[in-house]
C-alpha cells in the first residue's frame, strides 16, 4: 500500500534531491555509484593530536546534500548520512570509544534552523551501538562560520574560547567519539577535543561526514 505521505511529499535522493520512485530507497543510483569516498589509507587523518576518520570528500553531491541538511530544512537526511559515517567509524575507530558526543552549533543558528544538524548526525550514528549521543559541550557565542574564513590562522582564532562544558555533563574518565559534519582545517574539532580532555575525558577520537578535496593531501 502506498503511504499517503509519500504521495504528498515524494521521496528525494538524500544527496542530489532527485525524485525517487516510491519504495526504492533514499539515495539514487547515480549518487550511490559516484559518491566521493575518501580512498583507503587516507580516511584517517590527524587533527592536532587527535585521530579523525572522514567518510567523503566535500565534493559534488555530498556538498549538495550537506548544504540541504544545514540550510534547507532537510533534517531527515541526517539519518541517511549517519549510515555512511557509522560504517566508517566502525571500520576505522571500532573499540576506541565508549561514548558519543558532537560539536554543537550556536543557540542562534539552532533557533533559525529548528535543529542542530550535527546533533542529529551523532544521534543516528550512536544508535548503531545502542547508545545516546550526549550533549557535553555548548557554544557560547555565534561566531562567523568557518567556511567564510580563508586562512588557517584566522580559522583557529575564530573558534578560540567559543565552547564550554554543559552543566552536569558526564565527561571525566570516559572515551569519546566526537562527531562533526564537515572538517576542513580541523580547527573546530581540535578545540572541542582538547576541551573534553581538559575536562577529564580519558581519550577523544573524532569523525566527520566530509572534508577536504581529492587533489589535497589529508
Tab-separated table of C-alpha atoms in Angstrom:
chain	number	residue	atom	x	y	z
A	1	UNK	CA	0.000	0.000	0.000
A	2	UNK	CA	1.317	3.453	-0.913
A	3	UNK	CA	1.801	5.768	2.040
A	4	UNK	CA	-0.221	8.980	1.749
A	5	UNK	CA	2.802	10.975	2.932
A	6	UNK	CA	4.838	9.572	0.031
A	7	UNK	CA	2.222	10.926	-2.365
A	8	UNK	CA	2.140	14.334	-0.698
A	9	UNK	CA	5.917	14.519	-0.183
A	10	UNK	CA	7.591	12.260	-2.767
A	11	UNK	CA	10.940	10.830	-1.601
A	12	UNK	CA	14.066	12.511	-2.898
A	13	UNK	CA	17.685	11.426	-3.028
A	14	UNK	CA	19.399	12.483	0.192
A	15	UNK	CA	22.377	13.750	-1.784
A	16	UNK	CA	21.193	15.308	-5.059
A	17	UNK	CA	17.469	15.807	-4.255
A	18	UNK	CA	16.344	13.935	-7.371
A	19	UNK	CA	12.842	12.488	-7.091
A	20	UNK	CA	12.873	8.769	-6.329
A	21	UNK	CA	10.328	6.097	-7.185
A	22	UNK	CA	8.340	5.257	-4.069
A	23	UNK	CA	9.819	2.334	-2.170
A	24	UNK	CA	13.225	2.370	-3.870
A	25	UNK	CA	15.314	3.731	-1.020
A	26	UNK	CA	16.860	7.058	-0.027
A	27	UNK	CA	19.761	7.501	-2.459
A	28	UNK	CA	19.504	7.488	-6.246
A	29	UNK	CA	21.643	5.012	-8.249
A	30	UNK	CA	23.734	7.792	-9.811
A	31	UNK	CA	24.778	9.141	-6.422
A	32	UNK	CA	25.271	5.710	-4.880
A	33	UNK	CA	27.642	4.778	-7.692
A	34	UNK	CA	29.576	8.058	-7.669
A	35	UNK	CA	29.858	9.141	-4.049
A	36	UNK	CA	33.286	10.743	-3.448
A	37	UNK	CA	34.551	8.319	-0.830
A	38	UNK	CA	37.966	9.077	0.588
A	39	UNK	CA	40.416	6.436	-0.562
A	40	UNK	CA	41.526	3.653	1.807
A	41	UNK	CA	44.679	4.776	3.544
A	42	UNK	CA	43.525	8.408	3.624
A	43	UNK	CA	40.362	8.021	5.697
A	44	UNK	CA	42.236	8.540	8.957
A	45	UNK	CA	43.974	11.863	9.461
A	46	UNK	CA	45.340	13.881	12.339
A	47	UNK	CA	43.575	16.972	13.651
A	48	UNK	CA	46.027	18.359	16.131
A	49	UNK	CA	46.942	15.377	18.290
A	50	UNK	CA	43.666	13.588	17.624
A	51	UNK	CA	42.790	10.837	15.168
A	52	UNK	CA	39.898	11.704	12.864
A	53	UNK	CA	38.043	9.444	10.421
A	54	UNK	CA	36.366	11.135	7.431
A	55	UNK	CA	33.996	9.357	5.044
A	56	UNK	CA	33.670	11.600	1.987
A	57	UNK	CA	35.449	14.394	0.238
A	58	UNK	CA	33.411	17.592	0.458
A	59	UNK	CA	32.546	17.467	-3.237
A	60	UNK	CA	29.668	17.241	-5.689
A	61	UNK	CA	26.530	15.513	-4.369
A	62	UNK	CA	27.946	15.234	-0.839
A	63	UNK	CA	28.357	19.003	-0.680
A	64	UNK	CA	24.827	19.483	-2.055
A	65	UNK	CA	23.357	17.017	0.420
A	66	UNK	CA	25.046	18.550	3.456
A	67	UNK	CA	24.039	22.053	2.395
A	68	UNK	CA	20.426	20.903	2.070
A	69	UNK	CA	20.636	19.402	5.566
A	70	UNK	CA	22.065	22.605	7.036
A	71	UNK	CA	20.306	25.342	5.121
A	72	UNK	CA	17.139	23.939	3.532
A	73	UNK	CA	15.428	22.234	6.438
A	74	UNK	CA	16.137	18.697	5.197
A	75	UNK	CA	16.706	17.281	8.669
A	76	UNK	CA	15.655	13.745	7.666
A	77	UNK	CA	18.824	13.461	5.606
A	78	UNK	CA	20.894	13.220	8.781
A	79	UNK	CA	19.626	9.671	9.299
A	80	UNK	CA	20.760	8.662	5.806
A	81	UNK	CA	24.167	10.317	6.112
A	82	UNK	CA	24.690	8.707	9.518
A	83	UNK	CA	24.626	5.220	7.996
A	84	UNK	CA	27.710	6.061	5.921
A	85	UNK	CA	29.536	7.743	8.790
A	86	UNK	CA	28.718	4.918	11.207
A	87	UNK	CA	30.255	2.405	8.829
A	88	UNK	CA	33.441	4.474	8.625
A	89	UNK	CA	33.602	4.780	12.399
A	90	UNK	CA	33.044	1.051	12.886
A	91	UNK	CA	35.777	0.150	10.405
A	92	UNK	CA	38.350	2.750	11.433
A	93	UNK	CA	37.701	3.540	15.100
A	94	UNK	CA	35.957	0.462	16.467
A	95	UNK	CA	36.842	-0.221	20.093
A	96	UNK	CA	38.356	3.219	20.677
A	97	UNK	CA	35.380	4.896	22.379
A	98	UNK	CA	32.508	4.134	24.708
A	99	UNK	CA	30.550	7.404	24.461
A	100	UNK	CA	29.417	9.614	21.565
A	101	UNK	CA	29.219	13.401	21.551
A	102	UNK	CA	29.282	16.158	18.946
A	103	UNK	CA	30.364	19.689	18.052
A	104	UNK	CA	27.338	21.886	18.844
A	105	UNK	CA	26.105	24.848	16.817
A	106	UNK	CA	25.143	28.139	18.475
A	107	UNK	CA	21.738	28.717	20.029
A	108	UNK	CA	21.031	31.371	17.391
A	109	UNK	CA	21.716	29.007	14.486
A	110	UNK	CA	19.759	26.220	16.102
A	111	UNK	CA	16.793	28.565	16.537
A	112	UNK	CA	16.924	29.603	12.873
A	113	UNK	CA	17.258	26.020	11.579
A	114	UNK	CA	15.000	24.379	14.098
A	115	UNK	CA	17.597	21.708	14.855
A	116	UNK	CA	21.323	21.072	15.241
A	117	UNK	CA	22.365	19.025	12.213
A	118	UNK	CA	25.478	17.657	13.912
A	119	UNK	CA	23.489	16.553	16.937
A	120	UNK	CA	21.115	14.680	14.609
A	121	UNK	CA	24.018	13.070	12.779
A	122	UNK	CA	25.578	11.982	16.082
A	123	UNK	CA	22.218	10.738	17.349
A	124	UNK	CA	21.799	8.311	14.459
A	125	UNK	CA	25.449	7.234	14.485
A	126	UNK	CA	25.188	6.467	18.215
A	127	UNK	CA	22.133	4.289	17.627
A	128	UNK	CA	24.414	1.869	15.788
A	129	UNK	CA	25.854	0.947	19.188
A	130	UNK	CA	22.559	1.335	21.077
A	131	UNK	CA	23.817	4.383	22.951
A	132	UNK	CA	22.716	8.006	23.119
A	133	UNK	CA	24.710	10.896	21.691
A	134	UNK	CA	25.461	13.053	24.705
A	135	UNK	CA	25.466	16.877	24.694
A	136	UNK	CA	28.727	17.522	26.532
A	137	UNK	CA	29.598	20.957	25.110
A	138	UNK	CA	27.776	24.184	24.334
A	139	UNK	CA	28.641	27.057	22.051
A	140	UNK	CA	28.881	30.317	23.965
A	141	UNK	CA	28.664	32.762	21.071
A	142	UNK	CA	27.586	32.875	17.452
A	143	UNK	CA	30.971	33.269	15.760
A	144	UNK	CA	31.286	33.610	11.959
A	145	UNK	CA	31.034	30.296	10.038
A	146	UNK	CA	34.413	28.678	9.404
A	147	UNK	CA	33.501	28.382	5.714
A	148	UNK	CA	33.751	32.186	5.389
A	149	UNK	CA	37.278	32.319	6.819
A	150	UNK	CA	40.154	31.588	4.475
A	151	UNK	CA	43.411	31.352	6.413
A	152	UNK	CA	44.332	28.598	8.854
A	153	UNK	CA	45.431	31.133	11.450
A	154	UNK	CA	42.121	33.002	11.272
A	155	UNK	CA	40.144	29.740	11.449
A	156	UNK	CA	41.973	28.778	14.619
A	157	UNK	CA	41.393	32.189	16.175
A	158	UNK	CA	37.711	32.130	15.194
A	159	UNK	CA	36.982	29.086	17.381
A	160	UNK	CA	39.060	30.017	20.415
A	161	UNK	CA	37.039	30.437	23.617
A	162	UNK	CA	33.794	29.633	21.789
A	163	UNK	CA	32.935	26.328	23.512
A	164	UNK	CA	32.309	25.474	27.142
A	165	UNK	CA	31.125	22.398	29.052
A	166	UNK	CA	27.413	21.891	29.528
A	167	UNK	CA	26.162	21.871	33.087
A	168	UNK	CA	26.233	18.390	34.616
A	169	UNK	CA	27.960	16.872	31.557
A	170	UNK	CA	29.422	13.448	32.382
A	171	UNK	CA	32.915	13.703	30.891
A	172	UNK	CA	35.616	12.620	33.346
A	173	UNK	CA	37.254	9.253	32.741
A	174	UNK	CA	35.356	8.448	29.541
A	175	UNK	CA	36.496	7.688	25.992
A	176	UNK	CA	34.635	9.876	23.498
A	177	UNK	CA	33.854	9.786	19.815
A	178	UNK	CA	33.449	13.448	18.814
A	179	UNK	CA	31.369	13.994	15.654
A	180	UNK	CA	31.171	16.943	13.265
A	181	UNK	CA	29.508	17.234	9.873
A	182	UNK	CA	32.408	18.817	7.969
A	183	UNK	CA	36.076	19.239	8.805
A	184	UNK	CA	38.409	21.368	6.722
A	185	UNK	CA	41.303	22.719	8.749
A	186	UNK	CA	40.284	20.636	11.770
A	187	UNK	CA	40.364	23.726	13.998
A	188	UNK	CA	36.893	23.213	15.484
A	189	UNK	CA	37.461	19.545	16.256
A	190	UNK	CA	40.828	20.325	17.815
A	191	UNK	CA	39.353	22.945	20.153
A	192	UNK	CA	36.458	20.712	21.206
A	193	UNK	CA	38.578	17.576	21.615
A	194	UNK	CA	41.181	19.469	23.649
A	195	UNK	CA	38.430	20.904	25.835
A	196	UNK	CA	36.988	17.443	26.523
A	197	UNK	CA	40.431	16.213	27.537
A	198	UNK	CA	40.959	19.230	29.796
A	199	UNK	CA	37.653	18.353	31.478
A	200	UNK	CA	38.879	14.865	32.291
A	201	UNK	CA	37.993	12.699	29.285
A	202	UNK	CA	40.435	9.804	29.117
A	203	UNK	CA	40.626	9.943	25.292
A	204	UNK	CA	38.942	11.504	22.266
A	205	UNK	CA	38.756	10.290	18.677
A	206	UNK	CA	36.954	12.279	16.005
A	207	UNK	CA	34.822	11.602	12.953
A	208	UNK	CA	33.285	13.781	10.240
A	209	UNK	CA	30.997	13.036	7.345
A	210	UNK	CA	33.043	15.048	4.860
A	211	UNK	CA	36.219	17.060	4.497
A	212	UNK	CA	38.864	18.053	2.006
A	213	UNK	CA	39.090	17.552	-1.744
A	214	UNK	CA	40.667	14.786	-3.846
A	215	UNK	CA	43.561	16.940	-5.012
A	216	UNK	CA	44.524	17.793	-1.451
A	217	UNK	CA	46.588	15.610	0.808
A	218	UNK	CA	44.684	14.975	4.053
